[in-house]
CSV table of C-alpha atoms in Angstrom, one decimal:
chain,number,residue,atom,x,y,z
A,1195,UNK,CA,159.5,139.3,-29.9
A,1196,UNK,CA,162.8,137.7,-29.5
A,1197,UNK,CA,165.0,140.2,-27.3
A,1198,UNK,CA,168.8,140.3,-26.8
A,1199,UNK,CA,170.1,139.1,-23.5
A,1200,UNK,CA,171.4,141.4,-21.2
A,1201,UNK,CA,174.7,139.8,-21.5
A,1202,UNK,CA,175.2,141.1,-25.1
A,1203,UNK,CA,174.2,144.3,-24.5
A,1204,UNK,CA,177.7,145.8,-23.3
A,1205,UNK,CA,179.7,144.0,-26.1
A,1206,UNK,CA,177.4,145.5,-28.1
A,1207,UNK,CA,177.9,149.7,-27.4
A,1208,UNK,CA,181.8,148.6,-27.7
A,1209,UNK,CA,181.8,147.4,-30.8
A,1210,UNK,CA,179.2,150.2,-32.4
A,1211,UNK,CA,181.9,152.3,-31.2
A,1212,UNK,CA,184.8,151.1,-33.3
A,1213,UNK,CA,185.1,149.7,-36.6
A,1214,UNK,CA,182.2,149.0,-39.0
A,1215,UNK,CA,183.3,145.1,-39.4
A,1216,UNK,CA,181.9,145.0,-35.6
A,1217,UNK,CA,178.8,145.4,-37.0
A,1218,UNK,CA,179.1,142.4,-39.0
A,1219,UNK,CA,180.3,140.2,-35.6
A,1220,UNK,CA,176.8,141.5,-33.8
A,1221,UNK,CA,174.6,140.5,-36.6
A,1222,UNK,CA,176.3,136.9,-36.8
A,1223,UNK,CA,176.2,136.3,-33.3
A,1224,UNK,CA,172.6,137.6,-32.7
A,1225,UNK,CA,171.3,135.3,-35.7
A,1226,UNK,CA,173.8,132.5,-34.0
A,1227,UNK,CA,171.6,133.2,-30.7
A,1228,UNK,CA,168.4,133.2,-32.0
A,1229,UNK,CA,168.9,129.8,-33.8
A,1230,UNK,CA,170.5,128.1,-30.7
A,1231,UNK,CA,167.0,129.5,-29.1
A,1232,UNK,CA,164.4,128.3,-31.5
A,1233,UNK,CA,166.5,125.2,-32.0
A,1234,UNK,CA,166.3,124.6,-28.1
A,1235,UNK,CA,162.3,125.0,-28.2
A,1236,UNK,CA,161.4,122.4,-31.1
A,1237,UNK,CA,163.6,119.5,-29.0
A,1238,UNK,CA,162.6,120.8,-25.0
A,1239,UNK,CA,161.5,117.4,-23.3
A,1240,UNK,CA,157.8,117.7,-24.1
A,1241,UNK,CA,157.2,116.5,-20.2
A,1242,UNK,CA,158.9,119.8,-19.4
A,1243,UNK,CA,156.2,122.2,-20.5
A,1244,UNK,CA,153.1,120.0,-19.5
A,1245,UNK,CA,151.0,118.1,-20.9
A,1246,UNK,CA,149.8,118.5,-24.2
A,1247,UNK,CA,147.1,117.6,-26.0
A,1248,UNK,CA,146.0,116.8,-29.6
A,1249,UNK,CA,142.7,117.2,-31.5
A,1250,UNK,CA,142.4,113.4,-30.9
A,1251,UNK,CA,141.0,114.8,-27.7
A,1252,UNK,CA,138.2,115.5,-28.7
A,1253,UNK,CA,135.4,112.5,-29.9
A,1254,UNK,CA,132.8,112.6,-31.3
A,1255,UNK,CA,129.7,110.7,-29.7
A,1256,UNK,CA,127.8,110.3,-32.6
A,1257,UNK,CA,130.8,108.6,-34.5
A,1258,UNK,CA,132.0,106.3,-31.8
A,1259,UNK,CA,128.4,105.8,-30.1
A,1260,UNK,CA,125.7,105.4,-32.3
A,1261,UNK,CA,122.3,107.0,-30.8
A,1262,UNK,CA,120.8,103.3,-31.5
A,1263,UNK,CA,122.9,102.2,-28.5
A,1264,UNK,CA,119.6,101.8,-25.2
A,1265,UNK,CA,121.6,103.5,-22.8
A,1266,UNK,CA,119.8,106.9,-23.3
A,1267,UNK,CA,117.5,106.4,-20.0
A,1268,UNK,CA,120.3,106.2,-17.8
A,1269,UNK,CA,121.2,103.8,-14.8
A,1270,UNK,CA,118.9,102.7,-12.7
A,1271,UNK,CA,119.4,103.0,-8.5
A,1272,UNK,CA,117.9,99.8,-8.0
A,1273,UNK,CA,120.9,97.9,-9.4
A,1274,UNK,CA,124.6,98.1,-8.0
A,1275,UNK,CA,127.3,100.3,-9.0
A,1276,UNK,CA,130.2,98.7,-11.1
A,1277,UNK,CA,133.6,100.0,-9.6
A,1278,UNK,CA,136.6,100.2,-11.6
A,1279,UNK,CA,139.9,102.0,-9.3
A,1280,UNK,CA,143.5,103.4,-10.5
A,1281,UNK,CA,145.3,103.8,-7.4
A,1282,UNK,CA,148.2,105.5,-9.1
A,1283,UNK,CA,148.4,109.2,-10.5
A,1284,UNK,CA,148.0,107.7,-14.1
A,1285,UNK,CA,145.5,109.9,-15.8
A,1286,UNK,CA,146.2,108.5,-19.7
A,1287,UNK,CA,144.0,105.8,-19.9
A,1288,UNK,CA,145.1,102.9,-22.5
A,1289,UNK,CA,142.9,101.2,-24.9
A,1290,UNK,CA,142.7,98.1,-22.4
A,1291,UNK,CA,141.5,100.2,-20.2
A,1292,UNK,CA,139.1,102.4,-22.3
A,1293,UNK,CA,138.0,98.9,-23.4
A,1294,UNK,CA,137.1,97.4,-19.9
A,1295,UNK,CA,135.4,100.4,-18.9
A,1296,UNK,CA,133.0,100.3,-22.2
A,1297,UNK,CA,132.3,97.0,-22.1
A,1298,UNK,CA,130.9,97.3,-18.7
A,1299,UNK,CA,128.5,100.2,-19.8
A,1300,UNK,CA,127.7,98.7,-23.3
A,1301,UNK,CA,126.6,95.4,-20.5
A,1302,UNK,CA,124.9,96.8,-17.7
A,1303,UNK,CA,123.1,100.2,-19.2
A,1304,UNK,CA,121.2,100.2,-16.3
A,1305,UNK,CA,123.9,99.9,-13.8
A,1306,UNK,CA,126.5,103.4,-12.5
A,1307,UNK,CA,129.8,102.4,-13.9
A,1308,UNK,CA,132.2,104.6,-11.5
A,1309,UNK,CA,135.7,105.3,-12.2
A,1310,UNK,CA,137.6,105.9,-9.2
A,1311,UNK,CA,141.5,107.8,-10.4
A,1312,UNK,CA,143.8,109.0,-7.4
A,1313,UNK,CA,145.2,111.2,-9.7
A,1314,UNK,CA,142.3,113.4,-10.2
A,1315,UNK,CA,142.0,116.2,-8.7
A,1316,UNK,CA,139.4,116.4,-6.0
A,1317,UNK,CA,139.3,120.5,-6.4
A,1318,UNK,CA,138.6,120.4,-10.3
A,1319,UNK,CA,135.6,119.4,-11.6
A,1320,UNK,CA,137.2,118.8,-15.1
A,1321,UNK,CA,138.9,115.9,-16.6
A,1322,UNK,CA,142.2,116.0,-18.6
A,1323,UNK,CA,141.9,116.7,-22.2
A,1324,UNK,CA,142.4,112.7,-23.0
A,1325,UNK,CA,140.5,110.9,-25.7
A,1326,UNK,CA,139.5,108.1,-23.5
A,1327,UNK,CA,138.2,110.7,-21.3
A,1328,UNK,CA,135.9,111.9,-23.8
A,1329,UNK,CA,135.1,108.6,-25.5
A,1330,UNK,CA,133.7,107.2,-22.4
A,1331,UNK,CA,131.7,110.5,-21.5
A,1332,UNK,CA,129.6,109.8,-24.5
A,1333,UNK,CA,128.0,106.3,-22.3
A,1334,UNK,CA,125.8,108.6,-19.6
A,1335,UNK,CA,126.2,105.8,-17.0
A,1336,UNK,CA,129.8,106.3,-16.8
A,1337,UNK,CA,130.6,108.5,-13.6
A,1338,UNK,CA,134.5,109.5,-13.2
A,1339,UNK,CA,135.1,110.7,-10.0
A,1340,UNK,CA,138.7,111.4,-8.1
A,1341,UNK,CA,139.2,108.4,-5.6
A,1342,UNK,CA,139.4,109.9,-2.2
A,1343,UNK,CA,141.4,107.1,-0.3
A,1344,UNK,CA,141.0,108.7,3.2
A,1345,UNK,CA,138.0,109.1,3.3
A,1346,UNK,CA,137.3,105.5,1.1
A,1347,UNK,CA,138.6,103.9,4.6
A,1348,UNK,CA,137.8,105.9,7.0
A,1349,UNK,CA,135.4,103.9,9.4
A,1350,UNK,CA,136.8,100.7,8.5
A,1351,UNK,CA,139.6,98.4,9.9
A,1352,UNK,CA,142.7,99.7,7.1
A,1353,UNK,CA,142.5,103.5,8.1
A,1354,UNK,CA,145.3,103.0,10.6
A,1355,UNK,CA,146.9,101.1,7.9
A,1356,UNK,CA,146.7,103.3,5.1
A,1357,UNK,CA,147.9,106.6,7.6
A,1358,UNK,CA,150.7,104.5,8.5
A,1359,UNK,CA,153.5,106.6,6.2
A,1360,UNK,CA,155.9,103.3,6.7
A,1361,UNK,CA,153.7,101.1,4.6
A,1362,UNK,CA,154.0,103.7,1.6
A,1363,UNK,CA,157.6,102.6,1.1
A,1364,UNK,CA,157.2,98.9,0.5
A,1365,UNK,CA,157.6,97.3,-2.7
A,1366,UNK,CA,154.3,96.3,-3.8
A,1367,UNK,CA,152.4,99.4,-2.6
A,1368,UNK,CA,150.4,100.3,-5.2
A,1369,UNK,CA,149.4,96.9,-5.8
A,1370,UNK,CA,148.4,96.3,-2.3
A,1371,UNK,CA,146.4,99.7,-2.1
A,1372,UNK,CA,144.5,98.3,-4.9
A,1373,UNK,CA,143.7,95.3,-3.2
A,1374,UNK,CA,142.8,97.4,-0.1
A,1375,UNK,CA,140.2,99.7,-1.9
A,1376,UNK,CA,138.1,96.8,-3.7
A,1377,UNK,CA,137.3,95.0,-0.5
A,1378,UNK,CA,136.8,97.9,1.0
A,1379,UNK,CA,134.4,99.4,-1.5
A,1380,UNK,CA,132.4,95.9,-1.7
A,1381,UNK,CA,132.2,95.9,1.8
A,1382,UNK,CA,130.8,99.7,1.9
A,1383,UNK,CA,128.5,99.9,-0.8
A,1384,UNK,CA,128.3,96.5,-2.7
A,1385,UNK,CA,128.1,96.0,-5.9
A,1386,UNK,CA,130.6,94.6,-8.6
A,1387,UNK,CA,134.3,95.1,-9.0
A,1388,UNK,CA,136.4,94.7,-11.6
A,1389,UNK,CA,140.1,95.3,-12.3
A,1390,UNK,CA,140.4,97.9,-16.1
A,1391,UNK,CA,142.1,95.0,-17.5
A,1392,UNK,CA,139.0,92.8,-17.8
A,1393,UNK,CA,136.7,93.0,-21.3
A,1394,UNK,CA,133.3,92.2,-20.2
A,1395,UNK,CA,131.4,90.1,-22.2
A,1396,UNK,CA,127.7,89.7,-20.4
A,1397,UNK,CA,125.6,91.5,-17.4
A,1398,UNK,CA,127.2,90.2,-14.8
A,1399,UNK,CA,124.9,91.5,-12.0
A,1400,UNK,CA,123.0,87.9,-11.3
A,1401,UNK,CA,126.9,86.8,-10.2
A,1402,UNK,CA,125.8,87.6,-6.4
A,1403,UNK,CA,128.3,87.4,-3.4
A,1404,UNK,CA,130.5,85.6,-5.7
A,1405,UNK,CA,134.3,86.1,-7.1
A,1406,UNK,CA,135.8,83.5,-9.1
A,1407,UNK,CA,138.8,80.9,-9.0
A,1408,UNK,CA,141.8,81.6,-11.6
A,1409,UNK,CA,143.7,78.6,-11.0
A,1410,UNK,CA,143.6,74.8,-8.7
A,1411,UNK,CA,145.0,76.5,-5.8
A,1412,UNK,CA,143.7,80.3,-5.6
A,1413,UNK,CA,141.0,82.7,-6.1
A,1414,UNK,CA,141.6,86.1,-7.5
A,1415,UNK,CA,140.1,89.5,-7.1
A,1416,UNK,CA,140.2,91.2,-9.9
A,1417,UNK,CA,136.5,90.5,-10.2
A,1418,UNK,CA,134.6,90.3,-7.1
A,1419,UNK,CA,130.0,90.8,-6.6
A,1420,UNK,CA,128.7,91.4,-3.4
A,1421,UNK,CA,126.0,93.2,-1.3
A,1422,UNK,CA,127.2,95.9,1.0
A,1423,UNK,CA,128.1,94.9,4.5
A,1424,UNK,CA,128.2,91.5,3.8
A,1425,UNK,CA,130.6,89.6,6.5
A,1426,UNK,CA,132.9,88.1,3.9
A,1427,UNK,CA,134.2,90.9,2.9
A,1428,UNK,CA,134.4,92.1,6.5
A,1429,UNK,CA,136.4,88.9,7.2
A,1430,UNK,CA,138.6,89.9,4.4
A,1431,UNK,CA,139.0,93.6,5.7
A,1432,UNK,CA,140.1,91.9,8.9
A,1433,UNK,CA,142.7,89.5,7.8
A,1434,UNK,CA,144.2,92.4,6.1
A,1435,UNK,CA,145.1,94.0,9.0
A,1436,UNK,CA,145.7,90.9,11.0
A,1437,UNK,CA,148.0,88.9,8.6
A,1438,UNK,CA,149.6,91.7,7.0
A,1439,UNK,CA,152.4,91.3,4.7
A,1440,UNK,CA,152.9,94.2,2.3
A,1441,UNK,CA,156.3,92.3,0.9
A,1442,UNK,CA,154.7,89.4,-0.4
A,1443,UNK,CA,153.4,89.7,-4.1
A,1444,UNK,CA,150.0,88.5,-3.9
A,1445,UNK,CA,149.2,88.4,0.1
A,1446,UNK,CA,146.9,90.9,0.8
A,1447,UNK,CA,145.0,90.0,-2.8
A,1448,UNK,CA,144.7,86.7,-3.9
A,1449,UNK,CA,146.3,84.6,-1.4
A,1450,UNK,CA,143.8,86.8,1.5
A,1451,UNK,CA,140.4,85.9,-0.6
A,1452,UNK,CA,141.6,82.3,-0.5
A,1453,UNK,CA,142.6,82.2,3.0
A,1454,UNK,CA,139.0,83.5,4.2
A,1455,UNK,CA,137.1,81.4,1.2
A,1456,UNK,CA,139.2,78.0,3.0
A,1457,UNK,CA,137.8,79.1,6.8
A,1458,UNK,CA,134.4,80.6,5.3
A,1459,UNK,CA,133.7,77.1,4.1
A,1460,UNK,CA,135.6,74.6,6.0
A,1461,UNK,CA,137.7,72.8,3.0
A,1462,UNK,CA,141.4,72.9,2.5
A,1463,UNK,CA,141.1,72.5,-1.5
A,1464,UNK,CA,139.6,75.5,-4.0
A,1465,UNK,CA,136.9,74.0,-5.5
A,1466,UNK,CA,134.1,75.3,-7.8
A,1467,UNK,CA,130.9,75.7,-5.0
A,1468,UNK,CA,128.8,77.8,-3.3
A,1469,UNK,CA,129.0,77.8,0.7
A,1470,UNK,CA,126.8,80.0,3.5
A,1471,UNK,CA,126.2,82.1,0.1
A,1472,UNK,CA,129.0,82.7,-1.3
A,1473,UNK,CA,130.2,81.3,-4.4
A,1474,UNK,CA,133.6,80.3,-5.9
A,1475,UNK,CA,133.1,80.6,-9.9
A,1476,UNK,CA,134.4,78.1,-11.9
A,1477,UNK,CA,137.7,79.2,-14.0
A,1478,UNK,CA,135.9,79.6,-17.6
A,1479,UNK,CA,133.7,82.3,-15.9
A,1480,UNK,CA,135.9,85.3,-15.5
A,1481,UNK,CA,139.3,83.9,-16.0
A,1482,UNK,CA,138.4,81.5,-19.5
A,1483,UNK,CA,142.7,82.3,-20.3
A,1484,UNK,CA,144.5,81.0,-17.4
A,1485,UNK,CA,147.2,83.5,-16.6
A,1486,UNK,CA,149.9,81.0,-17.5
A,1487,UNK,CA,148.3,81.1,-21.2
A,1488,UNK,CA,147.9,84.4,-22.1
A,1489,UNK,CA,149.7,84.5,-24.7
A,1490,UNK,CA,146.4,83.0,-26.4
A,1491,UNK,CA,144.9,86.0,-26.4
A,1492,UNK,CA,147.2,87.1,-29.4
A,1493,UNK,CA,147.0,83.8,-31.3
A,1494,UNK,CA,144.1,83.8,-33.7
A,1495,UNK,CA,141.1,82.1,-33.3
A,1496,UNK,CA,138.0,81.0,-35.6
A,1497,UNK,CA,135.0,82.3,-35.0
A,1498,UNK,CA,133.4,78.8,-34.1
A,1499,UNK,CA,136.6,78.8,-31.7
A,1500,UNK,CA,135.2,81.8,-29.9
A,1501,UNK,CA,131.9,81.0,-29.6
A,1502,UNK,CA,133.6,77.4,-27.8
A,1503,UNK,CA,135.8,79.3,-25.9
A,1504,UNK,CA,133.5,82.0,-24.4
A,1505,UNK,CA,130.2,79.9,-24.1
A,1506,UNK,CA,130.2,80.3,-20.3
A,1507,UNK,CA,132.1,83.0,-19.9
A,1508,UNK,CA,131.1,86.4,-18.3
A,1509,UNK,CA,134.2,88.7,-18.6
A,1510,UNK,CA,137.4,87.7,-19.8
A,1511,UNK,CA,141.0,88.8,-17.9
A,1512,UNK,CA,143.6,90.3,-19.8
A,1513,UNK,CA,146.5,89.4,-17.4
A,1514,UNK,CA,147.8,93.0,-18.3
A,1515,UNK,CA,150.4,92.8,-16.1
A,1516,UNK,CA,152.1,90.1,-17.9
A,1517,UNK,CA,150.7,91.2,-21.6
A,1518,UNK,CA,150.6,94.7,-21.8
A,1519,UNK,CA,154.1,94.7,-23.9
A,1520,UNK,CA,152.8,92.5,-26.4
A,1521,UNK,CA,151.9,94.2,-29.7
A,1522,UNK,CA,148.5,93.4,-31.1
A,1523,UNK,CA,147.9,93.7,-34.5
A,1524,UNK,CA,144.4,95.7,-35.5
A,1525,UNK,CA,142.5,94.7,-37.4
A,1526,UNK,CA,143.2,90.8,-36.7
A,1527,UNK,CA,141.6,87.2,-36.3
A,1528,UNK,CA,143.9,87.2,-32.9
A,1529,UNK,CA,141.3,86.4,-29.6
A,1530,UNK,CA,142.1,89.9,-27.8
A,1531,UNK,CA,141.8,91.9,-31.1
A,1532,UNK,CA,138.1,90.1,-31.6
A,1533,UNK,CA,137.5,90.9,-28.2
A,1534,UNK,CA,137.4,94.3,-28.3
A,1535,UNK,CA,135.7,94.5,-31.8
A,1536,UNK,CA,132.7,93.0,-30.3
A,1537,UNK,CA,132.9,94.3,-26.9
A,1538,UNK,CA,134.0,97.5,-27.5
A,1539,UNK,CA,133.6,98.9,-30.7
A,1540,UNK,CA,134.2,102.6,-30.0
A,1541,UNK,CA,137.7,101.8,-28.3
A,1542,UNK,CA,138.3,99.7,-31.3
A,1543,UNK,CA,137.5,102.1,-33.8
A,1544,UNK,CA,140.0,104.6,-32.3
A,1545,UNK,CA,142.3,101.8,-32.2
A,1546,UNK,CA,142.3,101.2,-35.9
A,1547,UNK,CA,142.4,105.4,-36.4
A,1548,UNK,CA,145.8,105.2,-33.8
């Protein structure tokens, strides 16, 4: 019930006590007050009263998943874990990344696909009322767990790094962090990385110790395969700490792997190859759009120009960062909304709901 403030209340007795008209002034400005009130509820900043959520919460598996889909026996341990990470407090996944992460379960049903989020938290075992949330619970080898960064490096050679409050501050932070925890968790318990804005197209788990080339002069992490405690990765957990530069886009991510890759092998040149077993993968593998094309990805293809484009491909890269404020039309013949009609088709059918 609506009540009067206490700042009316005085005004109030006085003018009960004198002419009738008075009453008329204390109905208008009572009816004035409860319209400034109701008006100020229905325009608050939604942010203001917490988050809130729609019946678009809620999915339903049988809609978006069909039962036909063989994941029903679950992952198997014998095969490694596919790591996905979001170092920042973001907990509103977007379709990209609904995408990735359904691809990667739709590809490897026999293979954990683990969803590491900072900003879960660690004390509650429930996730935000997001529909991506519940899309993806419906594939049972799809593990979302809060991403526990202490403990992530503790034992390893960037725990004095990441305690180190003075780092926090730079520029590139989150970046770097990210680049921190997928060496990191390849070097502790193997397996495949891959960054959420990457739309896997095959199993990739025969791609051993390997991470692939994006351009003539530089590898890139955003997908990376190894077994656990393999010295690689160690090297690369080392030159971290020892050539650290947190200012320089790109330093302690691309620009590290290809500083080790050069000494690990010996050459001064990227190269397709495969050296002390370790493999460079050639562009077309992971990165088929080089990141200075992406706009392809919005440009409509055939479909005997896809089948071209993606005959030895594995996973294709999104280049979110430089494409994520590019509309895409859905349905379309464009290459990215193709993409994730084949590749993801649950993500895509919300999509074409939204």
């Amino acid at each position: 019930m609506l009540r009067m403030p206490s700042f009316l209340l005085k005004p109030t007795r006085v003018m009960l006590s004198h002419k009738p008209w008075a009453l008329f002034i204390l109905i208008f400005v009572f009816v004035s007050f409860a319209y400034i009130k109701l008006y100020s509820n229905i325009w608050e900043d939604p942010k203001s009263r917490g988050p809130l959520y729609g019946s678009s919460a809620e999915i339903s598996c049988a809609h978006y998943v069909p039962s036909s889909l063989n994941i029903a026996g679950g992952p198997s341990p014998s095969t490694g874990s596919v790591f996905f990470v979001e170092t920042s407090e973001q907990t509103t996944p977007s379709y990209l990344f609904s995408c990735s992460v359904e691809s990667a379960a739709r590809a490897h049903p026999a293979s954990r696909v683990v969803v590491l989020m900072k900003g879960l938290a660690k004390e509650n075992a429930s996730l935000p009322r997001h529909w991506a949330f519940s899309l993806l619970s419906c594939f049972p080898n799809v593990e979302i767990q809060p991403l526990d960064l202490t403990d992530l490096f503790s034992g390893t050679p960037l725990e004095n790094w990441y305690l180190q409050p003075q780092s926090h501050r730079e520029p590139h932070f989150l970046p770097v962090l990210s680049d921190a925890c997928r060496i990191v968790l390849m070097w502790k318990f193997g397996g495949i990385y891959l960054d959420t804005d990457f739309i896997v197209l095959k199993n990739l788990q025969n791609l051993t110790d390997a991470l692939g080339i994006q351009d003539d002069v530089e590898l890139n992490g955003a997908f990376l395969s190894f077994k656990p405690k393999h010295k690689f990765m160690e090297l690369c957990m080392q030159d971290f700490v020892q050539n650290y530069n947190g200012w320089v886009w790109g330093h302690q991510g691309p620009k590290l792997l290809t500083r080790v890759f050069k000494k690990w092998c010996s050459i001064q040149t990227i190269k397709s190859m495969s050296c002390k077993g370790v493999s460079a993968l050639a562009p077309e593998v992971v990165y088929p759009i080089p990141w200075q094309d992406w706009k392809k990805l919005f440009e409509p293809v055939s479909a005997l120009e896809l089948r071209k484009l993606l005959k030895n491909t594995y996973a294709v890269h999104v280049w979110n960062k430089l494409s994520h404020g590019t509309k895409l039309e859905i349905p379309s013949q464009a290459l990215l909304a193709q993409l994730y009609s084949q590749f993801c088709p649950a993500t895509y059918t919300k999509m074409k709901q939204d």
